Amino acid sequence: MEWKNREGYPDNFLWGAATSSFQIEGATTADGKGLSVIDVMEKKADITDFSVASDHYHHMEEDVALMAELGLKIYRFSIAWTRIFPEGNGEINQKGVDFYNRLIDTLKKYDIEPLVTMYHFDYPQALVEQYGGWISRQSIDDYHSYAAFLFKTFGDRVKYWLTINEQDHVIRFSSRLGITEGSYIEKMWLGYQANHHMCVATARVIETFHRLGMKGKIGPAVSYSWIHPSSSNPADVLASKDAALIKNNYLLDLHCKGIYSKAFWKYLEERNYTPKINEGDMELIRQNPPTMIGVNYYYSETAEAFSANDKHPIGYHKETPLPTAEAGIFKIIKNPQLPATDWGWEIDPAGLRLTLRELYERYEIPLIITENGIGAYDKLEAGDVVQDDYRIDYLQKHIQQIQLAMNEGAEVFGYCAWSFMDLVSARNGMQKRYGFVYINREEFDLKDLRRIKKKSFNWYKEVIRSNGEKVWKN
Ligand code: BGP
């Protein structure tokens, strides 16, 4: 719809930016930290010097001062489980606890609300070695003990908690579960078992959150790409709906409604992916829905129908990290209407508006955008200048669409751009930069790790100062 009148952002809207521990902290083995599955994986991949990342561990005060200069109201970061429990369970590492206490206190000093992700891909490697990690039910207890410790230790200052980041990605990238062997089908089945355990674990953690009388909000951070049909052919429309179910909606149906929808369960059955569900699991999940949903949105996708045939029977898939095709359901194709980033992610601000409306209409739970941004090959020019106009353009158009979705009834209470500073991309090393702050290093040449404000830094500062009005002006 187009509107004659536009309502502004509410005064208490939480303008923010996000990062995650393994992507910025570095210091992967400092002060007693244990190894995570990501540490092990990145070491093998060897595409960047990951052990230093943006060296936030040693620049924390300087980085938070820059956040304050930017005017952030909220900062999303994750706690590295293995800094707190190096083995995933058992002994606590006080130095890890001290680091996050310092970070939270520094944020509070500047009146920046901490938004804590408890687990952002960096699962303790030791738990994989002890019992297979998330594929064992034991994982539920260990995640719960870790989360309860965080509530008791930091809950006096932290109001907003994200349980698990992008659970769907964790199960589809089997290396993030610590699984290195097995066929695609075996890995998918294990993934859905892990997925079930994560849902039960999340519900237990939310139950404890309420039992401890914690103030604030809690919920998962999900990745969501809006899925358009490739044409008005009803077969393509059905393909887009089914793709949305399998890639996105199944997970929030579980977290928010406590159900495996009928179509999704049949999908799992036909592929032999069905997880083992214990008595009481679904009831526990149903009784403990999240009180907020974190939305990570970068791009939309476009699906067309993909009929099963002899060559591609039902269950066929390409061996790609995320499903881009499943015979008998859908195939993701390029959308000729949309521009794309250097990595082929299709830029679609209206897709974010559609996502927010869809999620709020489906679940009626308050939303916060926990990631949104553009990865690019930024160039540092003479005089410490980074002219990232493409980033300003991307963020401006997305922030406009959020406001429109809110005008149309979606309850959104905050926005965290990805990312506050340059960090190691989850898949593409340091060359793919996202931040408002440039970190002066290359993949292996660590240079001086100097912090440099990009053009987008000053622009976003003005967005926050004007409570969003800036995005409607050039
Ligand atoms: C999300 C992750 C982030 C971040 C982002 C961008 O999936 O939650 O950690 O990395 O995607 O992805 P990438 O770094 O692969 O460009």
Coordinates of C-alpha atoms and ligand atoms in Angstrom, one line a residue:
M1 CA 0.0 0.0 0.0
E2 CA 1.0 3.6 -0.5
W3 CA 0.1 6.0 2.3
K4 CA -0.7 9.7 2.4
N5 CA 0.6 10.0 5.9
R6 CA 3.7 8.5 7.5
E7 CA 4.1 8.0 11.2
G8 CA 7.7 8.4 12.6
Y9 CA 9.7 6.0 14.7
P10 CA 8.6 6.0 18.4
D11 CA 10.8 7.9 20.8
N12 CA 11.9 4.8 22.6
F13 CA 13.0 3.0 19.4
L14 CA 16.2 1.1 20.0
W15 CA 18.7 2.1 17.3
G16 CA 21.6 -0.3 17.4
A17 CA 24.3 -2.3 15.7
A18 CA 25.4 -5.9 16.1
T19 CA 28.5 -8.2 16.1
S20 CA 29.3 -11.7 17.3
S21 CA 32.1 -12.9 19.5
F22 CA 34.0 -15.2 17.2
Q23 CA 33.8 -12.6 14.4
I24 CA 35.4 -9.7 16.3
E25 CA 37.1 -10.8 19.5
G26 CA 40.1 -12.7 18.4
A27 CA 42.1 -14.0 21.4
T28 CA 40.8 -17.4 20.6
T29 CA 42.9 -19.2 23.3
A30 CA 43.6 -16.2 25.6
D31 CA 42.9 -16.2 29.4
G32 CA 41.7 -19.8 29.5
K33 CA 39.2 -19.8 26.6
G34 CA 38.4 -23.2 25.2
L35 CA 38.0 -24.0 21.5
S36 CA 34.7 -23.8 19.7
V37 CA 33.7 -25.7 16.6
I38 CA 34.2 -22.4 14.7
D39 CA 37.8 -22.1 15.9
V40 CA 38.5 -25.6 14.6
M41 CA 36.7 -25.1 11.3
E42 CA 38.3 -21.7 10.6
K43 CA 41.8 -23.1 11.3
K44 CA 41.2 -25.8 8.7
A45 CA 39.7 -23.4 6.1
D46 CA 42.7 -21.1 6.5
I47 CA 41.3 -18.2 4.4
T48 CA 42.0 -15.5 6.9
D49 CA 43.9 -14.9 10.2
F50 CA 40.9 -15.6 12.3
S51 CA 42.7 -15.9 15.7
V52 CA 42.9 -12.1 15.9
A53 CA 39.7 -11.2 14.0
S54 CA 39.1 -7.4 14.8
D55 CA 41.0 -7.8 18.1
H56 CA 38.0 -6.5 20.0
Y57 CA 39.2 -8.5 23.1
H58 CA 42.1 -6.0 23.4
H59 CA 40.3 -2.9 22.1
M60 CA 37.0 -3.2 24.0
E61 CA 37.0 0.2 25.7
E62 CA 38.0 2.0 22.5
D63 CA 35.3 0.2 20.6
V64 CA 32.5 1.0 23.1
A65 CA 33.6 4.6 23.1
L66 CA 33.1 4.6 19.3
M67 CA 29.6 3.1 19.8
A68 CA 28.8 5.9 22.2
E69 CA 30.0 8.5 19.7
L70 CA 27.7 6.8 17.1
G71 CA 24.9 7.3 19.5
L72 CA 23.9 3.6 19.8
K73 CA 20.9 2.9 22.1
I74 CA 21.5 -0.8 22.0
Y75 CA 24.4 -3.1 21.1
R76 CA 24.0 -6.7 20.1
F77 CA 27.0 -8.9 20.9
S78 CA 27.4 -12.6 21.7
I79 CA 29.1 -14.3 24.6
A80 CA 31.6 -16.9 23.7
W81 CA 30.4 -20.0 25.6
T82 CA 33.9 -21.3 25.7
R83 CA 35.2 -18.2 27.5
I84 CA 32.8 -18.9 30.3
F85 CA 32.9 -22.7 30.3
P86 CA 36.1 -23.7 28.3
E87 CA 34.9 -27.3 28.2
G88 CA 31.2 -26.4 27.5
N89 CA 30.2 -27.6 31.0
G90 CA 32.0 -28.1 34.4
E91 CA 34.6 -25.5 35.5
I92 CA 33.9 -21.8 35.1
N93 CA 36.7 -19.6 33.7
Q94 CA 36.6 -16.4 35.8
K95 CA 38.7 -14.4 33.4
G96 CA 36.0 -14.9 30.7
V97 CA 33.3 -13.8 33.1
D98 CA 35.4 -10.7 34.0
F99 CA 35.7 -9.7 30.3
Y100 CA 31.9 -9.7 29.8
N101 CA 31.4 -7.9 33.1
R102 CA 33.7 -5.2 31.9
L103 CA 32.0 -5.0 28.5
I104 CA 28.5 -4.8 30.0
D105 CA 29.6 -2.2 32.6
T106 CA 31.3 -0.1 29.9
L107 CA 28.1 -0.2 27.8
K108 CA 26.0 0.8 30.8
K109 CA 28.4 3.7 31.5
Y110 CA 27.4 5.1 28.1
D111 CA 23.7 4.2 28.5
I112 CA 23.9 1.6 25.8
E113 CA 21.5 -1.3 26.3
P114 CA 23.2 -4.7 26.0
L115 CA 21.5 -7.2 23.8
V116 CA 23.2 -10.6 24.5
T117 CA 23.2 -13.5 22.1
M118 CA 24.0 -16.5 24.3
Y119 CA 25.2 -18.7 21.4
H120 CA 26.2 -17.5 17.9
F121 CA 27.6 -20.5 16.0
D122 CA 30.6 -21.0 18.3
Y123 CA 29.5 -24.2 20.1
P124 CA 32.1 -25.8 22.4
Q125 CA 34.2 -28.3 20.6
A126 CA 34.7 -30.2 23.9
L127 CA 30.9 -31.0 24.0
V128 CA 31.2 -32.5 20.5
E129 CA 34.0 -34.7 21.8
Q130 CA 32.3 -35.6 25.0
Y131 CA 29.0 -36.8 23.6
G132 CA 28.5 -35.6 20.0
G133 CA 27.1 -32.1 21.0
W134 CA 23.6 -31.1 19.9
I135 CA 22.8 -34.5 18.4
S136 CA 22.7 -35.9 22.0
R137 CA 20.0 -35.0 24.5
Q138 CA 22.7 -34.2 27.0
S139 CA 23.2 -31.0 25.1
I140 CA 19.9 -29.6 26.4
D141 CA 21.1 -29.8 30.1
D142 CA 24.5 -28.2 29.3
Y143 CA 22.9 -25.3 27.3
H144 CA 20.4 -24.8 30.1
S145 CA 23.1 -24.7 32.8
Y146 CA 25.2 -22.2 30.7
A147 CA 22.2 -20.0 30.1
A148 CA 21.1 -20.1 33.8
F149 CA 24.6 -19.0 34.7
L150 CA 24.5 -16.1 32.3
F151 CA 21.1 -15.0 33.8
K152 CA 22.4 -15.1 37.3
T153 CA 25.7 -13.4 36.5
F154 CA 24.7 -10.7 34.1
G155 CA 20.9 -10.5 34.5
D156 CA 21.1 -7.6 36.9
R157 CA 22.3 -5.4 33.9
V158 CA 21.1 -7.3 30.8
K159 CA 17.4 -7.1 29.8
Y160 CA 17.4 -8.5 26.3
W161 CA 18.5 -12.0 25.5
L162 CA 18.8 -13.9 22.2
T163 CA 18.9 -17.7 22.8
I164 CA 20.4 -19.2 19.6
N165 CA 21.5 -17.4 16.5
E166 CA 20.2 -18.8 13.2
Q167 CA 19.4 -22.3 14.3
D168 CA 18.4 -23.2 10.7
H169 CA 22.0 -22.4 9.5
V170 CA 23.5 -24.3 12.4
I171 CA 21.8 -27.4 11.3
R172 CA 22.4 -27.0 7.6
F173 CA 26.1 -26.3 7.9
S174 CA 26.9 -29.5 9.6
S175 CA 30.4 -28.3 10.5
R176 CA 28.7 -25.8 12.8
L177 CA 27.4 -28.8 14.7
G178 CA 30.9 -30.3 14.7
I179 CA 29.8 -33.0 12.3
T180 CA 32.5 -33.8 9.8
E181 CA 31.6 -37.3 8.5
G182 CA 28.6 -38.8 6.8
S183 CA 26.4 -38.4 3.7
Y184 CA 24.2 -35.3 3.0
I185 CA 21.1 -37.3 4.1
E186 CA 22.7 -38.5 7.3
K187 CA 23.8 -35.0 8.1
M188 CA 20.3 -33.6 7.5
W189 CA 18.7 -36.2 9.7
L190 CA 21.2 -35.4 12.5
G191 CA 20.6 -31.8 11.8
Y192 CA 16.8 -32.1 12.4
Q193 CA 17.5 -34.1 15.6
A194 CA 19.8 -31.3 16.7
N195 CA 17.1 -28.8 15.7
H196 CA 14.6 -30.6 18.0
H197 CA 17.1 -30.5 20.9
M198 CA 17.7 -26.8 20.4
C199 CA 14.0 -26.1 20.5
V200 CA 13.6 -28.0 23.7
A201 CA 16.7 -26.3 25.2
T202 CA 15.3 -22.9 24.2
A203 CA 12.0 -23.6 25.9
R204 CA 13.8 -24.8 29.1
V205 CA 15.8 -21.6 29.1
I206 CA 12.8 -19.4 28.6
E207 CA 11.0 -21.3 31.4
T208 CA 14.0 -20.5 33.7
F209 CA 14.0 -16.9 32.5
H210 CA 10.5 -16.5 33.8
R211 CA 11.1 -18.6 36.9
L212 CA 14.0 -16.4 38.0
G213 CA 11.7 -13.4 37.5
M214 CA 14.0 -11.8 34.9
K215 CA 12.8 -8.5 33.5
G216 CA 13.0 -7.9 29.8
K217 CA 12.6 -10.0 26.7
I218 CA 14.0 -13.3 25.3
G219 CA 13.8 -15.1 22.0
P220 CA 15.7 -16.6 19.1
A221 CA 17.5 -14.7 16.3
V222 CA 16.3 -16.3 13.0
S223 CA 17.5 -15.8 9.5
Y224 CA 14.7 -14.9 7.2
S225 CA 14.8 -14.3 3.5
W226 CA 11.5 -13.4 1.9
I227 CA 10.7 -15.8 -0.9
H228 CA 8.9 -14.5 -4.0
P229 CA 7.3 -16.7 -6.6
S230 CA 9.1 -16.5 -10.0
S231 CA 5.8 -15.9 -11.8
S232 CA 2.1 -15.7 -11.4
N233 CA 1.9 -19.4 -12.4
P234 CA 0.1 -21.0 -9.4
A235 CA 2.8 -23.8 -9.4
D236 CA 5.5 -21.1 -8.7
V237 CA 3.4 -19.5 -6.0
L238 CA 3.0 -22.8 -4.3
A239 CA 6.8 -23.4 -4.7
S240 CA 7.5 -20.1 -2.9
K241 CA 5.1 -20.9 -0.1
D242 CA 6.7 -24.4 0.4
A243 CA 10.2 -23.0 0.2
A244 CA 9.2 -20.4 2.9
L245 CA 7.9 -23.3 5.1
I246 CA 11.0 -25.5 4.7
K247 CA 13.6 -22.7 5.0
N248 CA 12.0 -20.3 7.4
N249 CA 8.6 -20.8 8.9
Y250 CA 9.0 -24.4 10.3
L251 CA 11.3 -23.0 12.9
L252 CA 9.2 -20.2 14.2
D253 CA 6.1 -22.5 14.1
L254 CA 8.1 -24.7 16.5
H255 CA 9.3 -21.9 18.8
C256 CA 6.2 -19.8 18.9
K257 CA 3.3 -22.3 18.4
G258 CA 5.0 -25.5 19.7
I259 CA 4.1 -27.4 16.5
Y260 CA 5.6 -29.3 13.6
S261 CA 3.1 -28.3 11.0
K262 CA 1.4 -31.1 9.2
A263 CA 3.1 -30.3 5.8
F264 CA 6.5 -30.0 7.4
W265 CA 6.2 -33.2 9.3
K266 CA 5.2 -35.1 6.1
Y267 CA 8.2 -33.5 4.4
L268 CA 10.5 -34.8 7.2
E269 CA 8.9 -38.3 7.0
E270 CA 9.3 -38.7 3.3
R271 CA 13.0 -38.0 3.6
N272 CA 13.5 -40.0 6.8
Y273 CA 14.6 -36.9 8.6
T274 CA 12.1 -37.2 11.5
P275 CA 13.6 -36.5 14.9
K276 CA 13.0 -38.5 18.0
I277 CA 10.6 -36.5 20.3
N278 CA 10.4 -37.4 24.0
E279 CA 7.1 -37.3 25.9
G280 CA 6.5 -33.8 27.3
D281 CA 8.8 -32.0 24.7
M282 CA 6.1 -30.4 22.7
E283 CA 4.1 -29.4 25.8
L284 CA 7.2 -27.7 27.2
I285 CA 7.8 -25.8 24.0
R286 CA 4.2 -24.8 23.7
Q287 CA 4.2 -23.4 27.2
N288 CA 7.3 -21.4 26.8
P289 CA 7.2 -19.3 23.6
P290 CA 9.6 -16.5 23.1
T291 CA 8.7 -13.0 24.1
M292 CA 10.5 -11.4 21.2
I293 CA 11.8 -12.5 17.8
G294 CA 15.1 -11.4 16.5
V295 CA 15.1 -11.1 12.7
N296 CA 18.3 -11.3 10.6
Y297 CA 17.4 -10.1 7.1
Y298 CA 19.9 -9.5 4.2
Y299 CA 18.2 -10.5 0.9
S300 CA 15.1 -12.0 -0.6
E301 CA 15.0 -15.1 -2.8
T302 CA 12.8 -16.2 -5.7
A303 CA 11.5 -19.7 -6.2
E304 CA 10.0 -21.5 -9.1
A305 CA 8.4 -24.9 -9.2
F306 CA 10.8 -27.9 -9.6
S307 CA 9.0 -31.1 -10.5
A308 CA 10.4 -34.4 -9.4
N309 CA 11.4 -36.8 -12.3
D310 CA 13.5 -39.9 -12.8
K311 CA 16.7 -37.9 -12.7
H312 CA 15.7 -35.8 -9.8
P313 CA 13.4 -37.9 -7.6
I314 CA 11.7 -36.4 -4.5
G315 CA 14.4 -35.8 -1.9
Y316 CA 17.0 -34.8 -4.6
H317 CA 19.0 -31.8 -3.7
K318 CA 22.2 -30.1 -4.7
E319 CA 25.1 -30.5 -2.4
T320 CA 25.0 -26.9 -1.3
P321 CA 25.2 -25.5 2.2
L322 CA 21.7 -24.1 2.0
P323 CA 19.1 -25.7 -0.1
T324 CA 18.8 -23.9 -3.3
A325 CA 16.6 -26.7 -4.9
E326 CA 14.6 -29.7 -3.8
A327 CA 13.0 -31.8 -6.4
G328 CA 9.2 -31.9 -6.1
I329 CA 9.2 -28.6 -4.3
F330 CA 11.2 -25.5 -5.5
K331 CA 14.3 -24.2 -7.1
I332 CA 15.8 -20.8 -6.2
I333 CA 16.4 -18.7 -9.3
K334 CA 17.9 -15.2 -10.0
N335 CA 15.4 -12.4 -9.8
P336 CA 15.8 -10.1 -12.8
Q337 CA 14.1 -7.2 -11.0
L338 CA 16.7 -6.9 -8.2
P339 CA 20.2 -5.7 -8.0
A340 CA 22.7 -7.9 -6.1
T341 CA 25.8 -7.5 -3.9
D342 CA 29.2 -8.6 -5.0
W343 CA 28.4 -11.9 -3.4
G344 CA 25.1 -12.3 -5.4
W345 CA 22.8 -11.5 -2.4
E346 CA 19.7 -9.8 -4.0
I347 CA 19.0 -6.4 -2.5
D348 CA 15.3 -6.1 -1.7
P349 CA 14.2 -3.6 1.0
A350 CA 10.5 -4.3 0.3
G351 CA 11.3 -7.9 1.2
L352 CA 12.1 -6.8 4.7
R353 CA 8.7 -5.0 5.0
L354 CA 7.0 -8.1 3.7
T355 CA 9.0 -10.2 6.3
L356 CA 8.1 -8.0 9.2
R357 CA 4.4 -8.0 8.3
E358 CA 4.3 -11.7 7.8
L359 CA 6.1 -12.5 11.0
Y360 CA 3.9 -10.2 13.1
E361 CA 0.7 -11.4 11.5
R362 CA 1.7 -15.1 12.0
Y363 CA 3.0 -14.9 15.6
E364 CA 2.0 -11.5 17.2
I365 CA 5.3 -11.4 19.1
P366 CA 7.3 -8.1 19.2
L367 CA 10.1 -8.1 16.7
I368 CA 13.6 -6.6 16.7
I369 CA 15.9 -6.6 13.6
T370 CA 19.0 -8.2 14.9
E371 CA 21.0 -8.1 11.6
N372 CA 20.7 -6.2 8.4
G373 CA 23.5 -4.9 6.2
I374 CA 25.6 -5.2 3.1
G375 CA 28.9 -7.0 2.7
A376 CA 31.3 -5.2 0.3
Y377 CA 34.9 -4.7 -0.8
D378 CA 35.4 -1.4 1.0
K379 CA 38.4 0.6 0.0
L380 CA 40.5 2.6 2.4
E381 CA 41.6 5.8 0.6
A382 CA 44.3 8.3 1.5
G383 CA 43.5 10.3 4.6
D384 CA 41.6 7.5 6.3
V385 CA 38.5 7.8 4.1
V386 CA 36.1 5.0 3.2
Q387 CA 33.4 6.2 0.8
D388 CA 30.8 3.5 1.4
D389 CA 27.8 5.2 -0.3
Y390 CA 26.4 1.8 -1.3
R391 CA 26.1 0.9 2.4
I392 CA 24.2 4.2 3.1
D393 CA 21.9 3.5 0.2
Y394 CA 21.3 -0.1 1.3
L395 CA 20.6 0.8 5.0
Q396 CA 18.5 3.9 4.1
K397 CA 16.1 1.9 1.9
H398 CA 15.7 -0.9 4.5
I399 CA 15.1 1.5 7.4
Q400 CA 12.4 3.2 5.3
Q401 CA 10.7 -0.1 4.8
I402 CA 10.8 -1.0 8.5
Q403 CA 9.0 2.2 9.3
L404 CA 6.4 1.5 6.7
A405 CA 5.9 -2.1 8.1
M406 CA 5.5 -0.5 11.5
N407 CA 2.9 1.9 10.2
E408 CA 1.1 -1.1 8.9
G409 CA 0.9 -2.7 12.3
A410 CA 4.1 -4.8 12.7
E411 CA 5.4 -4.3 16.2
V412 CA 9.2 -3.6 15.9
F413 CA 11.0 -2.1 18.8
G414 CA 14.6 -2.0 17.6
Y415 CA 17.0 -2.2 14.7
C416 CA 20.6 -3.6 14.8
A417 CA 22.6 -3.0 11.7
W418 CA 25.2 -5.6 10.8
S419 CA 27.7 -4.7 11.8
F420 CA 29.1 -2.2 14.2
M421 CA 32.7 -2.7 12.9
D422 CA 34.3 -4.8 10.2
L423 CA 34.6 -8.4 11.3
V424 CA 35.5 -11.8 9.9
S425 CA 32.6 -12.8 7.7
A426 CA 31.0 -16.1 8.6
R427 CA 31.9 -17.5 5.2
N428 CA 34.2 -15.0 3.3
G429 CA 37.0 -13.8 5.6
M430 CA 37.9 -10.2 6.0
Q431 CA 37.5 -9.1 2.5
K432 CA 33.7 -8.9 2.9
R433 CA 33.2 -5.9 5.1
Y434 CA 30.0 -4.8 6.8
G435 CA 30.9 -2.3 9.5
F436 CA 30.5 1.4 10.2
V437 CA 34.0 1.2 11.5
Y438 CA 36.8 0.1 9.2
I439 CA 39.4 -2.3 10.8
N440 CA 42.8 -1.7 9.2
R441 CA 43.9 -5.3 8.4
E442 CA 43.8 -7.7 5.5
E443 CA 43.3 -11.5 5.5
F444 CA 46.8 -12.3 6.8
D445 CA 48.5 -8.9 7.0
L446 CA 47.3 -7.6 10.4
K447 CA 48.7 -4.1 9.9
D448 CA 47.9 -1.9 12.9
L449 CA 44.2 -2.9 13.4
R450 CA 43.4 0.9 13.5
R451 CA 39.7 1.9 13.9
I452 CA 38.6 4.2 11.1
K453 CA 35.1 5.7 10.8
K454 CA 33.6 5.2 7.4
K455 CA 31.2 7.7 5.7
S456 CA 28.3 5.5 6.8
F457 CA 29.3 6.1 10.4
N458 CA 28.5 9.8 10.2
W459 CA 25.4 9.0 8.2
Y460 CA 24.0 6.5 10.8
K461 CA 24.9 8.8 13.6
E462 CA 22.5 11.4 12.0
V463 CA 19.8 8.7 11.5
I464 CA 19.9 7.9 15.2
R465 CA 20.1 11.6 16.2
S466 CA 17.0 12.4 14.0
N467 CA 15.2 9.3 15.3
G468 CA 15.0 7.9 11.7
E469 CA 13.9 11.0 9.9
K470 CA 17.2 11.3 8.2
V471 CA 16.4 8.2 6.0
W472 CA 13.7 10.3 4.2
K473 CA 16.1 13.1 3.3
N474 CA 19.1 13.0 0.9
Ligands
BGP1 C1 24.5 -14.3 9.4 C2 25.3 -14.5 10.7 C3 26.3 -13.5 10.9 C4 26.9 -12.9 9.7 C5 25.9 -12.6 8.6 C6 26.6 -12.3 7.2 O1 24.2 -15.6 8.9 O2 24.4 -14.5 11.8 O3 27.2 -14.0 11.9 O4 28.1 -13.5 9.4 O5 25.1 -13.7 8.4 O6 27.0 -13.5 6.6 P1 28.5 -13.6 6.0 O7 29.4 -13.2 7.1 O8 28.6 -15.0 5.5 O9 28.5 -12.6 4.9

